[in-house]
Coordinates of N, CA and C in Angstrom, one line a residue:
M17 N 0.8 -1.0 -0.1 CA 0.2 0.3 0.4 C 0.8 1.5 0.2
N18 N 1.1 1.9 -1.2 CA 1.3 3.4 -1.2 C 0.8 4.4 -0.1
V19 N 1.6 5.0 1.2 CA 0.4 5.8 1.7 C 1.1 6.6 1.7
P20 N 0.8 7.7 1.9 CA 0.9 9.4 1.2 C 1.7 9.5 2.8
T21 N 3.5 10.5 2.8 CA 3.7 11.2 4.2 C 2.5 12.0 4.6
V22 N 2.0 11.0 6.1 CA 1.0 12.4 6.0 C 2.0 13.8 7.1
L23 N 3.7 13.5 7.4 CA 4.1 14.4 8.5 C 4.7 15.4 7.6
P24 N 4.6 17.1 7.5 CA 5.3 17.6 6.5 C 7.3 17.3 6.2
D25 N 7.7 17.1 7.2 CA 8.3 16.8 7.4 C 9.1 15.0 8.1
S26 N 9.0 13.4 8.3 CA 9.4 12.8 8.6 C 10.3 13.2 10.3
N27 N 11.9 13.5 9.4 CA 12.6 13.7 10.7 C 12.4 14.6 11.6
R28 N 11.6 15.6 11.7 CA 10.8 16.9 12.5 C 9.2 16.5 12.8
I29 N 9.2 15.9 14.2 CA 7.7 15.7 14.7 C 7.2 16.7 15.2
N30 N 6.3 18.0 15.6 CA 5.6 18.3 16.7 C 4.9 18.4 17.0
S31 N 4.8 17.8 18.6 CA 4.7 17.0 19.7 C 4.0 18.1 21.0
L32 N 2.7 17.8 21.1 CA 2.6 18.5 21.8 C 3.0 17.4 23.6
F33 N 3.5 18.1 24.6 CA 4.0 16.9 26.0 C 2.7 17.7 27.0
I34 N 2.5 17.0 27.4 CA 1.0 17.5 28.6 C 1.6 16.8 29.7
D35 N 1.9 17.7 30.6 CA 3.4 17.1 31.8 C 2.5 17.8 32.9
W36 N 1.4 16.8 33.8 CA 0.5 17.7 35.0 C 1.7 17.2 36.2
G37 N 2.7 16.5 35.9 CA 4.0 17.4 37.5 C 4.8 15.4 37.7
S38 N 4.3 14.7 37.0 CA 4.8 13.3 37.1 C 6.8 13.3 37.4
V39 N 7.2 12.5 38.0 CA 8.8 12.1 37.7 C 8.7 11.6 36.5
E40 N 7.3 10.8 36.6 CA 8.2 9.7 34.7 C 8.2 10.6 34.0
A41 N 7.4 11.3 34.0 CA 6.8 12.0 32.7 C 8.1 13.5 32.6
K42 N 8.8 13.6 33.3 CA 9.4 14.5 33.0 C 11.3 13.6 32.6
K43 N 11.1 12.3 33.4 CA 12.1 11.0 32.6 C 11.5 11.0 31.2
L44 N 11.2 10.4 30.8 CA 10.4 10.7 29.2 C 10.9 11.7 29.1
F45 N 10.6 12.6 29.3 CA 11.1 14.3 28.3 C 12.0 14.1 28.2
K46 N 13.1 13.8 29.1 CA 14.7 14.3 28.9 C 14.9 12.7 27.9
L47 N 14.1 11.7 28.4 CA 15.1 11.0 27.1 C 14.3 11.1 25.3
L48 N 13.0 11.7 25.5 CA 12.7 12.0 24.2 C 13.1 12.8 23.3
S49 N 14.4 14.0 24.5 CA 14.9 14.6 23.9 C 15.7 14.5 22.9
G50 N 16.2 13.4 23.3 CA 17.5 12.7 22.3 C 17.2 11.7 21.2
T51 N 15.8 11.4 20.9 CA 15.7 10.5 19.6 C 15.8 10.9 18.4
E52 N 15.5 10.4 17.5 CA 15.3 10.3 16.0 C 13.9 9.1 16.1
P53 N 13.1 10.4 15.3 CA 12.9 11.4 14.3 C 12.7 12.5 15.4
K54 N 13.2 14.1 15.4 CA 13.7 14.4 16.1 C 12.2 15.1 16.5
L55 N 11.5 15.0 17.0 CA 11.1 16.1 18.3 C 10.9 17.4 18.5
N56 N 9.6 18.0 18.1 CA 9.8 19.9 18.9 C 8.6 19.5 19.7
F57 N 8.9 20.0 20.5 CA 7.9 20.3 21.9 C 7.0 21.6 21.5
S58 N 6.5 21.4 22.2 CA 5.5 22.6 23.2 C 5.1 21.5 24.3
C59 N 5.5 22.3 24.6 CA 4.7 21.2 26.7 C 4.4 22.7 27.1
C60 N 2.8 21.6 28.2 CA 2.0 22.4 28.5 C 1.5 21.6 29.7
D61 N 1.1 22.5 30.7 CA 1.0 21.8 32.2 C -0.5 21.8 33.0
E62 N -1.3 23.0 31.7 CA -2.3 23.2 32.3 C -3.7 22.7 31.3
L63 N -4.7 22.3 31.3 CA -5.9 21.3 30.2 C -6.1 22.9 29.2
E64 N -6.4 23.8 30.3 CA -7.0 25.1 28.9 C -5.4 25.3 28.6
L65 N -4.5 25.1 28.3 CA -3.8 25.7 28.2 C -3.5 24.5 26.9
A66 N -3.4 23.3 26.8 CA -3.4 22.3 26.1 C -4.1 22.5 24.6
Q67 N -5.7 23.4 25.5 CA -6.6 22.9 24.7 C -6.4 23.9 23.0
D68 N -6.0 25.4 24.5 CA -5.3 26.4 23.5 C -4.6 26.3 22.4
S69 N -3.7 25.2 23.0 CA -2.0 24.9 21.9 C -2.5 24.0 20.5
L70 N -4.1 23.5 21.3 CA -4.0 22.2 19.9 C -4.9 23.6 18.6
M71 N -6.0 24.1 19.7 CA -6.9 24.7 18.9 C -5.3 25.9 17.3
D72 N -4.4 26.4 18.5 CA -3.9 27.2 17.8 C -2.7 27.2 17.1
N73 N -2.2 25.9 16.8 CA -0.6 24.9 15.9 C -1.4 23.5 15.5
D74 N -0.3 22.9 14.6 CA -0.5 21.6 13.7 C 0.6 21.2 14.4
Y75 N -0.3 20.4 15.0 CA 0.8 18.6 16.2 C 0.5 17.5 15.5
D76 N 1.7 17.3 15.6 CA 1.7 15.0 15.5 C 1.9 14.5 15.5
L77 N 1.7 14.8 17.1 CA 2.1 13.9 18.2 C 1.1 14.5 19.3
C78 N 0.8 13.5 20.2 CA 0.8 14.2 21.2 C 1.2 13.4 22.4
F79 N 1.3 13.3 23.5 CA 2.2 12.6 24.7 C 1.4 13.7 26.2
I80 N 0.7 12.4 26.8 CA -0.2 12.9 27.8 C 0.9 12.6 29.1
D81 N 1.1 13.3 30.3 CA 1.0 12.4 31.9 C 0.3 11.5 31.9
F82 N -0.1 10.4 32.1 CA -1.3 9.6 32.3 C -1.1 9.4 33.8
V83 N 0.5 9.3 34.5 CA 1.1 8.7 35.7 C 0.3 10.0 37.1
H84 N 0.2 10.9 36.4 CA 0.0 12.0 37.5 C -1.5 12.7 37.5
N85 N -2.3 12.6 37.2 CA -3.8 12.7 36.8 C -4.5 12.4 35.5
P86 N -4.8 11.2 35.5 CA -5.4 10.5 34.5 C -7.2 10.3 34.2
E87 N -7.4 11.5 35.2 CA -8.6 12.1 34.6 C -8.4 13.1 34.0
L88 N -7.5 13.4 34.2 CA -7.2 15.4 33.6 C -7.2 14.4 32.1
S89 N -6.2 13.8 31.8 CA -5.7 13.5 30.9 C -7.3 12.8 30.1
L90 N -7.7 12.2 30.7 CA -8.7 11.1 29.4 C -10.0 12.5 29.6
D91 N -10.1 13.0 30.1 CA -10.5 15.2 30.3 C -9.9 15.5 28.6
F92 N -9.0 15.6 28.5 CA -8.1 15.9 27.1 C -8.0 15.1 25.6
I93 N -7.9 13.4 26.2 CA -8.2 12.8 25.2 C -9.8 13.1 24.7
H94 N -10.8 12.5 25.6 CA -12.4 13.3 24.6 C -12.4 14.6 24.1
Y95 N -11.6 15.5 24.3 CA -11.6 16.7 23.8 C -11.2 16.3 23.3
V96 N -10.2 16.3 22.6 CA -9.2 16.1 21.1 C -10.2 15.2 20.1
R97 N -10.9 14.3 20.6 CA -12.0 12.9 19.9 C -13.3 14.1 19.5
E98 N -13.8 14.5 20.7 CA -15.2 15.1 20.6 C -14.5 16.3 18.9
N99 N -13.9 17.2 19.4 CA -13.2 18.4 18.1 C -12.5 18.4 17.1
H100 N -12.4 16.2 16.8 CA -12.3 15.8 15.3 C -11.0 16.2 15.1
F101 N -10.5 16.5 16.2 CA -8.3 17.0 15.9 C -8.2 15.3 15.6
R102 N -7.2 15.3 14.3 CA -6.8 14.2 14.1 C -5.2 13.8 14.6
L103 N -4.7 13.7 16.0 CA -3.6 12.8 16.3 C -3.6 12.0 16.9
P104 N -2.4 11.7 17.4 CA -2.4 10.0 17.6 C -1.7 10.7 18.9
I105 N -2.2 10.1 20.9 CA -2.1 10.2 21.6 C -1.0 9.3 22.5
I106 N -0.3 9.6 22.3 CA 0.6 8.6 23.4 C 0.6 8.8 25.0
L107 N 0.4 7.7 25.3 CA 0.2 8.2 27.3 C 1.9 7.5 27.6
I108 N 2.3 8.2 28.8 CA 3.1 8.3 29.7 C 2.2 7.4 31.0
I109 N 2.4 5.8 31.3 CA 2.1 5.4 32.3 C 2.7 4.4 33.2
R110 N 2.1 4.5 34.0 CA 3.2 4.1 35.3 C 2.8 2.1 35.4
P111 N 3.7 1.0 35.5 CA 3.6 -0.2 35.6 C 2.4 -0.5 36.3
G112 N 1.3 -1.8 35.6 CA 0.7 -2.4 36.9 C -0.9 -1.1 36.8
A113 N -1.2 -0.3 35.1 CA -1.7 0.3 35.0 C -2.8 0.3 34.1
N114 N -3.1 -1.2 34.6 CA -4.0 -1.5 33.5 C -5.9 -1.5 32.6
Q115 N -6.1 -0.8 34.1 CA -7.6 -0.9 34.0 C -7.5 1.1 33.3
L116 N -6.5 1.7 33.6 CA -6.6 3.0 33.6 C -6.5 3.5 32.1
E117 N -5.4 2.4 31.8 CA -4.7 2.3 31.0 C -5.6 1.6 29.6
Q118 N -6.7 0.8 29.6 CA -7.6 0.7 29.1 C -9.6 0.9 28.7
R119 N -8.9 2.1 29.9 CA -10.0 3.6 29.8 C -9.2 4.0 28.5
A120 N -8.2 4.7 29.0 CA -7.8 5.6 27.6 C -8.1 4.9 26.1
I121 N -7.3 4.0 26.3 CA -6.9 3.3 24.9 C -9.1 3.5 24.1
S122 N -9.6 3.0 25.3 CA -11.3 3.3 24.6 C -11.7 4.9 24.0
A123 N -11.5 5.3 25.2 CA -11.1 7.5 24.8 C -10.6 7.2 23.3
G124 N -9.5 6.8 22.3 CA -8.9 7.1 21.6 C -7.4 7.2 22.2
A125 N -7.1 7.0 23.3 CA -5.5 6.8 22.7 C -4.9 6.2 21.8
S126 N -3.6 6.2 21.1 CA -2.7 5.9 20.1 C -2.2 4.5 20.9
D127 N -1.3 5.2 21.5 CA -0.6 3.6 22.7 C 0.1 4.3 23.5
V128 N 0.6 3.1 24.6 CA 0.9 4.0 26.0 C 2.6 3.8 25.3
V129 N 3.1 4.2 26.3 CA 4.8 4.5 27.4 C 4.8 3.8 28.6
D130 N 5.6 3.2 29.2 CA 6.2 3.1 30.1 C 7.5 3.3 30.9
A131 N 7.0 4.4 31.1 CA 8.7 6.1 31.0 C 8.7 5.4 32.3
D132 N 9.2 4.5 33.0 CA 9.9 4.1 34.0 C 10.8 2.8 33.2
G133 N 10.4 1.8 32.9 CA 11.1 0.8 31.8 C 11.5 1.1 30.2
T134 N 12.0 2.0 30.3 CA 11.5 2.0 28.0 C 13.1 2.9 28.0
D135 N 14.0 2.5 27.3 CA 14.6 3.4 26.8 C 14.6 3.4 25.5
C136 N 15.8 4.2 25.2 CA 15.9 5.5 23.9 C 14.8 4.4 22.6
D137 N 16.1 3.4 22.9 CA 15.7 2.6 21.1 C 13.9 2.4 21.3
G138 N 13.3 1.6 23.0 CA 11.9 1.5 22.4 C 11.4 2.5 22.6
V139 N 11.5 3.7 22.6 CA 10.7 5.5 22.6 C 10.6 5.9 20.9
E140 N 12.0 5.0 20.1 CA 12.3 5.8 19.2 C 11.2 4.4 18.3
R141 N 11.0 3.0 18.0 CA 10.6 2.2 17.1 C 8.8 2.8 18.2
L142 N 8.2 2.7 18.8 CA 7.1 3.2 18.8 C 6.7 4.6 19.0
I143 N 7.3 6.0 18.7 CA 7.0 6.8 18.0 C 7.2 6.6 16.3
R144 N 7.8 5.9 16.2 CA 7.9 5.5 14.2 C 6.3 4.3 14.3
R145 N 6.2 3.7 14.9 CA 5.0 2.8 15.1 C 4.3 3.4 14.9
V146 N 3.6 4.2 16.1 CA 2.3 4.6 16.0 C 2.4 6.3 15.2
V147 N 3.6 6.9 14.7 CA 3.7 7.7 13.7 C 3.0 7.0 12.0
K148 N 3.6 5.7 11.9 CA 3.7 4.2 10.4 C 1.7 4.4 10.4
R149 N 1.3 3.7 12.1 CA -0.4 3.6 11.9 C -0.8 4.7 11.6
W150 N -0.3 6.3 12.8 CA -1.6 6.8 12.5 C -1.7 7.7 10.9
Q151 N -0.4 7.5 9.9 CA -0.3 7.7 8.5 C -1.2 7.0 7.7
I152 N -1.5 5.0 7.8 CA -2.2 4.5 7.5 C -3.5 4.9 7.8
E153 N -4.4 5.7 9.2 CA -5.5 5.4 9.3 C -5.9 6.9 9.1
D154 N -5.5 7.9 8.7 CA -5.0 9.0 7.8 C -5.8 9.0 6.2
H155 N -4.8 8.0 6.3 CA -5.3 7.9 4.7 C -6.6 6.7 4.3
L156 N -6.6 6.3 5.4 CA -7.8 5.0 5.4 C -9.4 5.9 5.4
F157 N -9.0 7.3 6.0 CA -10.1 8.1 6.5 C -10.3 9.0 5.5
R158 N -9.2 9.8 5.4 CA -10.0 10.1 3.6 C -9.9 9.4 2.8
E159 N -9.9 8.7 2.2 CA -10.3 7.6 1.2 C -12.4 7.3 1.7
K160 N -12.1 6.6 2.5 CA -13.3 6.6 2.6 C -14.9 8.2 3.3
E161 N -14.1 9.4 2.8 CA -14.6 10.3 3.0 C -14.7 10.3 1.5
K162 N -13.7 10.3 0.3 CA -14.4 11.2 -1.1 C -15.3 9.8 -1.5
L163 N -14.6 8.5 -0.3 CA -16.4 7.3 -1.7 C -17.4 7.8 -0.4
E164 N -17.8 8.4 0.1 CA -18.6 9.1 0.5 C -19.1 10.7 -0.2
I165 N -18.1 11.6 -0.6 CA -18.4 11.9 -0.8 C -18.6 11.5 -2.9
T166 N -18.2 10.7 -3.3 CA -18.9 10.1 -4.5 C -19.9 9.4 -4.2
L167 N -20.7 8.4 -3.5 CA -21.7 7.9 -3.1 C -23.1 8.9 -3.2
D168 N -22.6 10.2 -2.1 CA -23.8 11.0 -2.3 C -24.0 11.9 -3.3
S169 N -23.1 11.8 -4.5 CA -23.4 12.5 -5.6 C -24.1 11.9 -6.5
I170 N -24.1 10.9 -6.3 CA -25.4 10.0 -7.5 C -26.6 10.1 -7.1
T171 N -27.3 10.3 -8.2 CA -28.9 10.5 -8.3 C -29.4 9.4 -7.9
D172 N -29.1 8.1 -7.7 CA -30.6 6.9 -7.3 C -29.7 7.3 -5.8
G173 N -30.1 5.6 -5.3 CA -30.4 5.6 -3.9 C -29.5 4.8 -3.5
V174 N -28.4 5.0 -2.9 CA -27.9 3.9 -2.7 C -27.6 3.0 -0.9
V175 N -28.0 1.8 -0.9 CA -27.8 1.8 0.6 C -26.6 0.5 0.5
G176 N -25.7 0.4 1.6 CA -24.7 0.0 2.5 C -25.7 -1.1 2.8
V177 N -24.8 -2.4 2.9 CA -25.8 -3.3 4.6 C -24.0 -4.2 4.1
T178 N -24.1 -4.3 5.6 CA -23.4 -5.3 6.4 C -23.5 -6.7 5.8
A179 N -22.4 -7.4 5.9 CA -22.3 -9.8 5.6 C -23.9 -10.1 6.8
D180 N -24.7 -9.0 7.7 CA -25.1 -9.9 8.9 C -26.5 -8.9 7.9
G181 N -26.1 -8.4 6.5 CA -27.6 -7.4 6.7 C -28.3 -6.2 7.6
R182 N -27.0 -5.8 7.4 CA -27.7 -4.2 8.5 C -27.3 -3.3 8.0
V183 N -28.2 -2.4 7.9 CA -27.3 -0.9 6.9 C -26.6 -0.2 7.5
N184 N -25.6 0.1 6.8 CA -24.7 1.0 7.5 C -24.2 2.5 6.2
Y185 N -24.6 2.1 5.6 CA -24.9 3.3 4.5 C -26.3 3.9 3.5
M186 N -26.4 5.1 3.6 CA -27.6 5.7 2.7 C -27.6 6.7 2.6
N187 N -27.3 7.0 0.6 CA -26.9 8.8 0.5 C -28.5 8.8 1.0
I188 N -28.6 10.3 0.2 CA -29.1 11.3 0.7 C -31.0 10.9 -0.3
V189 N -30.3 10.1 -1.3 CA -31.4 9.8 -2.4 C -31.7 8.6 -1.2
A190 N -31.6 8.2 -0.8 CA -32.0 6.7 -0.4 C -33.0 7.7 0.5
E191 N -32.1 8.3 1.9 CA -32.9 8.5 2.4 C -34.4 9.4 2.2
T192 N -34.5 9.6 1.3 CA -35.7 10.5 0.4 C -36.6 9.3 0.1
I193 N -36.0 8.3 -0.8 CA -37.4 7.4 -1.1 C -37.2 6.2 0.4
T194 N -36.6 6.1 1.2 CA -37.3 5.2 2.1 C -37.9 5.7 3.2
D195 N -37.5 7.3 3.3 CA -38.0 8.2 4.3 C -37.9 7.2 5.9
Y196 N -36.7 7.2 5.8 CA -35.8 6.7 7.0 C -34.3 7.7 7.0
S197 N -33.2 8.0 7.9 CA -32.5 8.5 8.2 C -31.1 7.1 8.1
I198 N -30.3 7.3 8.2 CA -29.3 6.3 8.4 C -29.2 6.0 10.0
D199 N -29.5 6.6 10.8 CA -29.4 6.5 12.5 C -30.6 5.5 12.7
K200 N -31.6 5.8 11.8 CA -33.2 4.4 12.2 C -32.3 3.4 11.2
S201 N -31.5 4.0 10.3 CA -32.2 2.2 9.9 C -30.9 1.0 9.9
I202 N -30.7 1.9 10.8 CA -28.8 1.1 11.3 C -29.6 -0.2 12.1
W203 N -31.2 0.3 12.9 CA -31.3 -1.3 13.5 C -32.3 -2.0 12.5
W204 N -32.4 -2.1 11.1 CA -33.4 -3.1 10.2 C -33.0 -4.3 10.6

């Protein structure tokens, strides 16, 4: 699969680093400063500042200190997803935080890194893996958008159905013909 590069320069990644004050986050920040690809950091230590920074800048990656304040971290992840920012999020965790880690991944975090047990090579591999996966996901997202635009422009009714017979897509013409919207037809 030929995936276009989403990042402007794969050797420079603009990163938002949200540090609520944990020792683990400070260790990881120091470790990240020497990695390849190079990370340009903007650091925030308050939720509102992080949200403002996200609105004002074009980030390729976000690290969140999940150790010190998991609930605030979850709030930020929800904010990112609710506002449709397309941004991979890596959580800095403490070993044994499995339940919180699962909640964060369910909320939309891309991956986690154990700040205590990680070396520079491991962090670099994680960053490359997350960025590559995000590039692929972004490519698929854009292709899906193009397909939906094409299907919506067809003047015939188009209905998409899953393998088990559930309606998962209807263009505007199909909604008009059937007098159902996609939200209602999911339950057919």
